XYZ file of C-alpha atoms in Angstrom:
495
model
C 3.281 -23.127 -4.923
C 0.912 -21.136 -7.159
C 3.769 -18.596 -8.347
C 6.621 -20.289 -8.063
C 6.789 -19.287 -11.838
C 7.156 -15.733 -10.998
C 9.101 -16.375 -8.410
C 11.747 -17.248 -10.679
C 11.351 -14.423 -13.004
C 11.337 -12.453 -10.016
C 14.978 -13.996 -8.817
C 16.065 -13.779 -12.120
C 15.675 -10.094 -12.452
C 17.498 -9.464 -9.337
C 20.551 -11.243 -10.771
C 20.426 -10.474 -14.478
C 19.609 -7.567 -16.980
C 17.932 -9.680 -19.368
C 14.536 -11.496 -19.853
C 13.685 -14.396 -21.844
C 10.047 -13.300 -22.137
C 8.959 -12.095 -26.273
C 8.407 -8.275 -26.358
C 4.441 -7.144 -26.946
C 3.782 -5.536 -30.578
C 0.724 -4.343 -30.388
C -0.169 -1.182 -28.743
C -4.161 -1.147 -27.145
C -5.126 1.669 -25.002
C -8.844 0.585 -24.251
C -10.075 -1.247 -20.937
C -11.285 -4.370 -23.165
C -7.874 -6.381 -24.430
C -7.040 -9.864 -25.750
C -4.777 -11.502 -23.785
C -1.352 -10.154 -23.253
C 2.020 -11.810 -23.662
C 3.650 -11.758 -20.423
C 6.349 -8.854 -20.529
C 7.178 -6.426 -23.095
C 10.447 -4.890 -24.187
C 10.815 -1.245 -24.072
C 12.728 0.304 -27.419
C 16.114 0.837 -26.512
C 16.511 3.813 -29.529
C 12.756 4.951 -27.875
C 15.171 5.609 -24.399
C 18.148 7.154 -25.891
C 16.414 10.006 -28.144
C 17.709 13.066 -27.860
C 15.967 16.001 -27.257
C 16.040 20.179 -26.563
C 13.078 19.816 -24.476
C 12.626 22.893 -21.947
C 13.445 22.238 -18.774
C 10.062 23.379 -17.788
C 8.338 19.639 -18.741
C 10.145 16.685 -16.901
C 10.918 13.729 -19.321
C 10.971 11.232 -15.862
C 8.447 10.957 -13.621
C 9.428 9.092 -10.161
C 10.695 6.200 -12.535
C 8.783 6.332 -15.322
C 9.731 7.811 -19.768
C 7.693 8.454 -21.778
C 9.228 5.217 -23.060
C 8.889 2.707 -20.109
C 5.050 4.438 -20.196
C 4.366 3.391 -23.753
C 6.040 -0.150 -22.858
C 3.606 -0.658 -19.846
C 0.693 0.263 -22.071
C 1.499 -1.887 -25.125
C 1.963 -4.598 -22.658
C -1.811 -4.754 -20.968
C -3.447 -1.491 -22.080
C -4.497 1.910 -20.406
C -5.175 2.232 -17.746
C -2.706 0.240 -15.644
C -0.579 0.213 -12.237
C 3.087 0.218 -12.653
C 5.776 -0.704 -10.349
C 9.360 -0.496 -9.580
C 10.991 -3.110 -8.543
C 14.702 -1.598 -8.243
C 12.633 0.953 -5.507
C 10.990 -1.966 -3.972
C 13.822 -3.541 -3.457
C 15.424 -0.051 -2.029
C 12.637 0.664 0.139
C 12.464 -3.061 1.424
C 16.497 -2.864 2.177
C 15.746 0.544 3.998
C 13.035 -1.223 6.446
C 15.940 -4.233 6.826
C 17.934 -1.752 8.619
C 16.197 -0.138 10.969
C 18.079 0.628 14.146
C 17.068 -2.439 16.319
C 18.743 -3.697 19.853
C 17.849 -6.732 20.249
C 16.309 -8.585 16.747
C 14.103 -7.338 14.138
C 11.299 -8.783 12.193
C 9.850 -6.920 9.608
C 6.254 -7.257 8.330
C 4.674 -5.765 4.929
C 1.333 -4.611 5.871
C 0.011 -6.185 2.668
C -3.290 -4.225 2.823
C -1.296 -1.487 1.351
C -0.733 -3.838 -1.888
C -1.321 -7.172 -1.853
C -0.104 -8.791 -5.762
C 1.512 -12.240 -4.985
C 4.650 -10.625 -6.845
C 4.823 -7.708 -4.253
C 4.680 -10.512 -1.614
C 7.001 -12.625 -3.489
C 9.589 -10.260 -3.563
C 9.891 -9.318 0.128
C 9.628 -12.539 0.912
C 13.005 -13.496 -0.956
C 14.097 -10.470 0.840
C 13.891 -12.065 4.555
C 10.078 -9.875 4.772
C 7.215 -11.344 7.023
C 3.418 -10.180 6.346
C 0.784 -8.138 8.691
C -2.500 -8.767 7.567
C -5.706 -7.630 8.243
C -8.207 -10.271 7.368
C -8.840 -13.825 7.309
C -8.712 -13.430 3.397
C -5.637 -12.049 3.283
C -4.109 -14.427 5.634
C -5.149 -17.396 2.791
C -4.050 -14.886 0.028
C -0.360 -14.462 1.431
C -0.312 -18.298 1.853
C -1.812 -19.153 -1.899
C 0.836 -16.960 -3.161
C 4.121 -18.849 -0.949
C 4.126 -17.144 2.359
C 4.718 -19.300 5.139
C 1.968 -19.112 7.430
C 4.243 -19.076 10.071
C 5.744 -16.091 8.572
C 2.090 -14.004 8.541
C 0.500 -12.245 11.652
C -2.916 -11.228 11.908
C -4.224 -8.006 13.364
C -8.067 -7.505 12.348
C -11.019 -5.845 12.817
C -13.082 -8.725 12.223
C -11.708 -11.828 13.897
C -12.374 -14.884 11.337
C -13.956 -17.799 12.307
C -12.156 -20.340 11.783
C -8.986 -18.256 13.450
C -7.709 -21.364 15.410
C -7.310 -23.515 12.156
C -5.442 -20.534 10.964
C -3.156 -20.185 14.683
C -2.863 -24.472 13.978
C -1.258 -23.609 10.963
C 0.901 -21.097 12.338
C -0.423 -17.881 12.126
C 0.114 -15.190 14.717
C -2.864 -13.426 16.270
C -2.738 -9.907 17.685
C -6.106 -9.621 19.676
C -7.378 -6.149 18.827
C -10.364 -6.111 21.489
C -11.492 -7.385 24.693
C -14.283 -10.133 23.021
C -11.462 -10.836 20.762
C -9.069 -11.809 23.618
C -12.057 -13.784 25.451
C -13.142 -15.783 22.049
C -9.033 -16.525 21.585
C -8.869 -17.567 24.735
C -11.841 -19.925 25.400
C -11.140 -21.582 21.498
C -7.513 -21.754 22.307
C -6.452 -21.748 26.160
C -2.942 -21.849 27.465
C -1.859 -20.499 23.839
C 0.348 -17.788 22.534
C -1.219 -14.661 21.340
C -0.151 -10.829 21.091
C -1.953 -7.882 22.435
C -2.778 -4.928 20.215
C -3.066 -2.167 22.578
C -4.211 1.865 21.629
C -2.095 3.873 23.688
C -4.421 6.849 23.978
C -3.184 8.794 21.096
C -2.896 9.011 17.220
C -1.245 10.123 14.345
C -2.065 10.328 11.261
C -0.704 12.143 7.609
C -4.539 14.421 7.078
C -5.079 15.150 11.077
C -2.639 17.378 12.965
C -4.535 16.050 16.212
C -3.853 13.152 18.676
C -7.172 12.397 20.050
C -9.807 13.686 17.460
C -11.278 11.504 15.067
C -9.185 11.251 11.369
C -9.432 8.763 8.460
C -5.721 8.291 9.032
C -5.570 7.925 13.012
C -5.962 4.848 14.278
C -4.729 5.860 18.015
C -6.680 7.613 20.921
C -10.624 7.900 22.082
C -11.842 8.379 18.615
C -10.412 5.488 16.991
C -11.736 1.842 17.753
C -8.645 -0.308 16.909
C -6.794 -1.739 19.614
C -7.758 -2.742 23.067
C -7.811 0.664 25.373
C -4.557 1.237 27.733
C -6.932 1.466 30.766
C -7.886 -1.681 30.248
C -4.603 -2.988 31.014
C -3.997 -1.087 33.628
C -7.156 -1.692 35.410
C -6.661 -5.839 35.516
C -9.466 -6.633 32.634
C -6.709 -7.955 30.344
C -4.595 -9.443 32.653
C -7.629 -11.202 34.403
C -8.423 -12.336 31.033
C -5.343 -13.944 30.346
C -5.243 -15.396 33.535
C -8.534 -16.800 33.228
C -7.278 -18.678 30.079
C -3.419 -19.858 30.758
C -2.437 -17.504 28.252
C 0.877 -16.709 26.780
C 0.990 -13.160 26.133
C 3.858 -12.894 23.838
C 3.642 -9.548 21.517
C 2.277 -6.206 22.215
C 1.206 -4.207 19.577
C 0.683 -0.781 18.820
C -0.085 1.287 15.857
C -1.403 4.590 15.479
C -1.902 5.733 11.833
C -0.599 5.811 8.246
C 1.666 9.348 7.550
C 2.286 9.523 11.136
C 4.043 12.641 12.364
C 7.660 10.973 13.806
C 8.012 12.411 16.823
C 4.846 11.417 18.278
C 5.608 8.151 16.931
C 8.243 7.602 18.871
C 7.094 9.093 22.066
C 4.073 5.958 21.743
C 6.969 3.459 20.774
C 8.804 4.460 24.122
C 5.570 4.552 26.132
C 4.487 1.403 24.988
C 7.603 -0.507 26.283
C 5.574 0.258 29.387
C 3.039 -2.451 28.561
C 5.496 -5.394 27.918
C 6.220 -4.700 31.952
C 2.538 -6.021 32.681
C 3.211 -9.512 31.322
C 6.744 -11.084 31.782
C 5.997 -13.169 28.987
C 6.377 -11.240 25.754
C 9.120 -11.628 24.111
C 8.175 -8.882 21.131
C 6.907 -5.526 20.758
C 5.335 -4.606 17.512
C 5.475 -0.865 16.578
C 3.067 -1.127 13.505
C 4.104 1.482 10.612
C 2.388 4.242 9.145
C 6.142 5.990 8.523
C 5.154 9.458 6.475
C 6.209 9.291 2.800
C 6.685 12.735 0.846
C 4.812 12.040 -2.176
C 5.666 15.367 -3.744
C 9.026 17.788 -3.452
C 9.161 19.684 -0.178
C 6.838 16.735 1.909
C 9.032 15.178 4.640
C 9.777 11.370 4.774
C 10.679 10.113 7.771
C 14.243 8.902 8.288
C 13.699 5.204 9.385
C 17.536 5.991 11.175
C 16.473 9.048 12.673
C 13.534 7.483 14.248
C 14.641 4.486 14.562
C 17.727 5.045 17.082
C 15.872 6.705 19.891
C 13.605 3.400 19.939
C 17.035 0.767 19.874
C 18.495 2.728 23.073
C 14.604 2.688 24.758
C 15.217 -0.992 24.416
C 18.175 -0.965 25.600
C 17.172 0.807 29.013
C 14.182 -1.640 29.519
C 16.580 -4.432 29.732
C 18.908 -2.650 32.240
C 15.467 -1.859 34.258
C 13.943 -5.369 33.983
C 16.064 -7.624 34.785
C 18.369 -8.062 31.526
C 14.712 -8.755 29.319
C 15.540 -8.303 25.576
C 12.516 -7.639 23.317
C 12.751 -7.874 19.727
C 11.572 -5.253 17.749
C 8.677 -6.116 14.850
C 7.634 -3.378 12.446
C 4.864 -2.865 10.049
C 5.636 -0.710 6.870
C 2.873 -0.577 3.987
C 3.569 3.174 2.402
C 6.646 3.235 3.139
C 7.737 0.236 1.097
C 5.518 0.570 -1.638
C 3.757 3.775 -2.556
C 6.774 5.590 -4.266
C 7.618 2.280 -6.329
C 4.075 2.659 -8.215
C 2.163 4.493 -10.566
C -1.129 4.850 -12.331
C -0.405 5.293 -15.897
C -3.685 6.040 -17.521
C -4.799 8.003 -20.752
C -6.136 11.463 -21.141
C -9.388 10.646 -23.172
C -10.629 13.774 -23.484
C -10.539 17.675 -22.932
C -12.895 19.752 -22.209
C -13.380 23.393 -20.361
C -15.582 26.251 -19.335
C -15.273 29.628 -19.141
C -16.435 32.684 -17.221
C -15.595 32.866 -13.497
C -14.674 29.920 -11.615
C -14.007 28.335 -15.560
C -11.006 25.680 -16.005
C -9.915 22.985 -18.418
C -10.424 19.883 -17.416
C -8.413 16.744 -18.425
C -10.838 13.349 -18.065
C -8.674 10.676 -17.685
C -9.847 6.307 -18.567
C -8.950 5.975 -14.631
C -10.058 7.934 -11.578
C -11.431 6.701 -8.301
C -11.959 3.264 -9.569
C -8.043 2.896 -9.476
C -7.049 5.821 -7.561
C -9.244 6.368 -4.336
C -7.002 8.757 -1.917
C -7.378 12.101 -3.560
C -11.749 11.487 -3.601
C -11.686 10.257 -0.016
C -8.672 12.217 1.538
C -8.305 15.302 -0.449
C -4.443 13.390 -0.992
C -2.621 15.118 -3.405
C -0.538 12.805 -6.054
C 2.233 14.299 -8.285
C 1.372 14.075 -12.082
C 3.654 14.055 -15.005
C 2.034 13.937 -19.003
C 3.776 12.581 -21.433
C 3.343 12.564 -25.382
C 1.048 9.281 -26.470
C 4.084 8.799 -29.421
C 6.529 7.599 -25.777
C 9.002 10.063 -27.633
C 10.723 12.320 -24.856
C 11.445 14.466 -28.082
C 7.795 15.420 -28.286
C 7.797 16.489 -24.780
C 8.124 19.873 -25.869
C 7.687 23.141 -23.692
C 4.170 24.014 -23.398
C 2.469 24.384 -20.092
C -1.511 24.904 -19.074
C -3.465 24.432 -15.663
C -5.667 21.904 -15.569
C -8.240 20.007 -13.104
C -7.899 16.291 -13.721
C -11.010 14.409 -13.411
C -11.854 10.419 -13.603
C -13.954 8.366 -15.786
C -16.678 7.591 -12.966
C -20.197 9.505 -13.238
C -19.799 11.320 -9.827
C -18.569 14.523 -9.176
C -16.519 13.616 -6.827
C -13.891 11.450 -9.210
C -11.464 14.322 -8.727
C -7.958 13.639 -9.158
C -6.722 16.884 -8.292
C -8.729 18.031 -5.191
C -6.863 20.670 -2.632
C -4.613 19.600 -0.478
C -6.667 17.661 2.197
C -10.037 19.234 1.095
C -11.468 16.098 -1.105
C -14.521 18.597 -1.537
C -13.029 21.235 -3.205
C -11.027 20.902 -6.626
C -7.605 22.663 -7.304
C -5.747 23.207 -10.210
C -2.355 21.833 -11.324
C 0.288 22.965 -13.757
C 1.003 20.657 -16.011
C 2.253 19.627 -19.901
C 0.023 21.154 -22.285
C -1.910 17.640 -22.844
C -3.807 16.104 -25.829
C -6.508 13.417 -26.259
C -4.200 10.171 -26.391
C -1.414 11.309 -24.511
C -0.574 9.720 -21.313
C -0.309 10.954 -17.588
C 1.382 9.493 -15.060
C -0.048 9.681 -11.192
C 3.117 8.710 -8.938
C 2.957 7.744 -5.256
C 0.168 5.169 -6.203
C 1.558 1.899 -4.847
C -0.181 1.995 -1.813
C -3.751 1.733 -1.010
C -4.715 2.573 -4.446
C -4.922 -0.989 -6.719
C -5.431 -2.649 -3.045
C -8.352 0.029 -1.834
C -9.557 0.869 -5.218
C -13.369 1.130 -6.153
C -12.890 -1.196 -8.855
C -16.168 -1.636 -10.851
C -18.483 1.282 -10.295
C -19.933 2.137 -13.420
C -18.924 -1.475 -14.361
C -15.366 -0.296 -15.044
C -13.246 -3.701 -14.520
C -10.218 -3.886 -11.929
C -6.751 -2.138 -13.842
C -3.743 -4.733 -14.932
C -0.565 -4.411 -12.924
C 3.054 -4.576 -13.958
C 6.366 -5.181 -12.546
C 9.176 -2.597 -14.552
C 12.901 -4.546 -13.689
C 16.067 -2.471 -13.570
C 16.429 -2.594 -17.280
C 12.836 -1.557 -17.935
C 11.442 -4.628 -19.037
C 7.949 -4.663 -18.471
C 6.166 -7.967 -17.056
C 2.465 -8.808 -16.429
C 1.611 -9.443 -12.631
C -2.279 -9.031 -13.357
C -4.193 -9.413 -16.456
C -7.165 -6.898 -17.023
C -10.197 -8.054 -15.610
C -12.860 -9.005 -18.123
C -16.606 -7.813 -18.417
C -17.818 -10.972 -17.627
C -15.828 -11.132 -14.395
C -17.487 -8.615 -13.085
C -21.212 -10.306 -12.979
C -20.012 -13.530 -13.205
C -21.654 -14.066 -9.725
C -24.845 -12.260 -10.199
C -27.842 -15.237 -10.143
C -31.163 -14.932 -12.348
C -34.173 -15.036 -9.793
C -37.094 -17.691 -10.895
C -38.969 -16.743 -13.633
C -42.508 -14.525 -12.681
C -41.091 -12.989 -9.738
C -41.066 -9.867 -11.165
């Protein structure tokens, strides 16, 4: 297994509050490092200074000090993606009990994060995988997942999907040609159904049928096969056609989704598992809304949760004592309040008259952090003092817009709420070149969707920070030479 190594540093954190690994010395802040010893140690006197810092500048951010930030950065340099695994393990524990009648699987929609060590540790955990590509099918497997423990739920159907279902890989067919291809490569087998129920949710969209980058249910959304076209005999005849075992429907419909509506689709869609006697399963996908900063709901997995266990419940009672297991689907929730981007405030500049502000550039932006430039999401932000002293915290506030290292106007890190067009302003610690600022809530879809190398900036390190906050590399820096390592030189006179 290519990480079995980790996966013993991984079980060894769980079960002990030391590390064997040397501590880094060095402390680098710039995107081109040597290589990095594997964890660092942060300075136990560093975490226990005392300080009269004003309560008006927080010394923590979600699970970051200004000590634990210097640790991460001496250990692979600025900027960087942090993560906690004492919340990961929380969060994962959280998803392990939700209210279920009749079985529960639960699968990390990896897309949100995929580092083998993420994967790693759910998998000790009892976690299963949803992923979304061929790729990441073979990248859960390189890194130890079972493939039996991985189900597939695409866009783009791979080709060589029936090697992958030989293996042991479960296929959700997502469309009609998807269904006929599965069926005609693979007849008489078992596949799921991933079904849009008519409606959608998502976290920037208060609609249910409109188009949103975050709603993936209803008219304006082309994942999923439509309901009508169960209920009007094209599926069934399809399955027919082909001796297939239908045994999973699947539904999803969008990332931050609002939790009633949720579970109004998870009771409707019970309807669906009447049309073939065969499935055994109903995946509910995820998209459960995470408050990133204070006064944003989360949704209460056993609020939700509940409702669902009794709906399963009654479709047994109606259907002749049938008992589905439950499968769901978290990404955010599990992940994207255990990480961080820790980057560096390189420089500080501003401009006055009306409509003037001072603006923070940071050595990260879009190429790390994508949501705020293509969502208008809004991230909390805490600075701390370069020296990783809490007592230089001090009391000193300013506003600020936060901007990214890219050459585009739209690297915005602080953008209004849901408006990535237009920039806001945040109140922050009085910042200086070199210190450091923390951007929370960045586990998921940011080092997975980020737009790593634009302006030839190379993909961020990632590290794991255990209980004790030891810091250990799960991703090196990327290199220059990575990045055009695949670019060819054409034959000489063509130009």
């Amino acid at each position: 297994m290519r990480f079995s190594p980790l996966a013993t540093l991984l079980l060894s954190t769980f079960t002990t509050s030391t590390t064997s690994f040397v501590p880094t010395t060095f402390r680098h802040r710039t995107s081109t490092i040597t290589p990095s010893p594997l964890s660092a140690t942060v300075d136990k006197e560093a975490t226990t200074t005392t300080s009269q810092t004003s309560d008006a500048n927080p010394t923590t951010s979600t699970f970051l000090t200004p000590a634990t930030t210097l640790a991460c950065v001496e250990a692979v340099g600025s900027p960087l993606y942090a993560y906690s695994l004492p919340l990961l393990r929380e969060n994962a524990e959280k998803c392990l009990q939700f209210p279920n009648a009749y079985g529960l699987t639960v699968r990390y929609a990896m897309k949100a994060c995929p580092n083998a060590a993420l994967l790693s540790i759910f998998h000790n955990m009892g976690i299963h995988v949803d992923a979304s590509s061929g790729y990441e099918v073979k990248r859960a497997m390189a890194a130890g997942i079972p493939a039996e423990n991985i189900s597939l739920s695409t866009q783009e159907l791979p080709s060589d999907f029936a090697e992958l279902v030989a293996l042991g890989v479960k296929i959700n067919a997502c469309s009609v040609s998807q269904l006929e291809r599965f069926g005609a490569a693979i007849p008489g087998g078992k596949v799921g159904i991933r079904i849009n129920p008519g409606v959608g949710s998502g976290g920037f969209s208060k609609s249910t049928t409109s188009f949103s980058k975050t709603n993936v249910g209803g008219p304006s959304s082309s994942f999923g096969i439509w309901h009508e076209l169960v209920s009007d005999g094209t599926v069934p005849d399809i399955v027919k056609k082909y001796s297939l075992v239908v045994e999973r429907i699947h539904t999803h419909i969008g990332s931050g989704s609002d939790p009633e509506i949720w579970q109004q689709v998870a009771k409707s869609s019970l309807s669906f598992c009447k049309v073939f006697d065969t499935v055994t399963a109903l995946n509910l996908g995820g998209g459960y809304k995470v408050g990133r900063n204070p006064g944003e709901p989360s949704t209460d997995l056993q609020e939700v949760g509940e409702p669902v266990a009794q709906a399963f419940r009654e479709f047994k009672e109606e259907n002749g004592g049938r008992e589905l297991k439950l499968e769901i689907e978290p990404g955010t929730f599990l992940v994207a309040m255990a990480g961080a981007l820790v980057s560096t405030v390189q420089d500080k500049v501003l401009t006055t008259g009306e409509g003037g502000h001072t603006f923070l550039k940071l050595d990260a932006g879009m190429t790390d952090v994508l949501r705020p430039s293509l969502y208008g999401a809004v991230h909390p932000m805490t600075v701390f003092p370069g020296s990783g002293l809490e007592s230089d915290v001090g009391a000193e506030r300013e506003s600020v817009v936060v901007v990214g290292h890219c050459c585009e106007s739209g690297d915005l890190m602080t953008p209004k709420p849901g408006e990535p067009e237009d920039l806001d302003e945040r109140e922050l610690r009085a910042a200086s070149i070199g210190d450091f600022l923390v951007m929370d809530g960045s586990g998921a879809y940011c080092a997975g969707m980020s737009t790593k190398n634009y302006n030839s900036f190379p993909e961020a390190p990632e590290v794991l920070v255990d209980g004790d906050g030891n810091v250990h590399v799960i991703r090196v820096r990327q290199s220059l030479e990575q990045i055009y390592e695949n670019e060819r030189d054409v034959q000489e006179g063509l130009f």
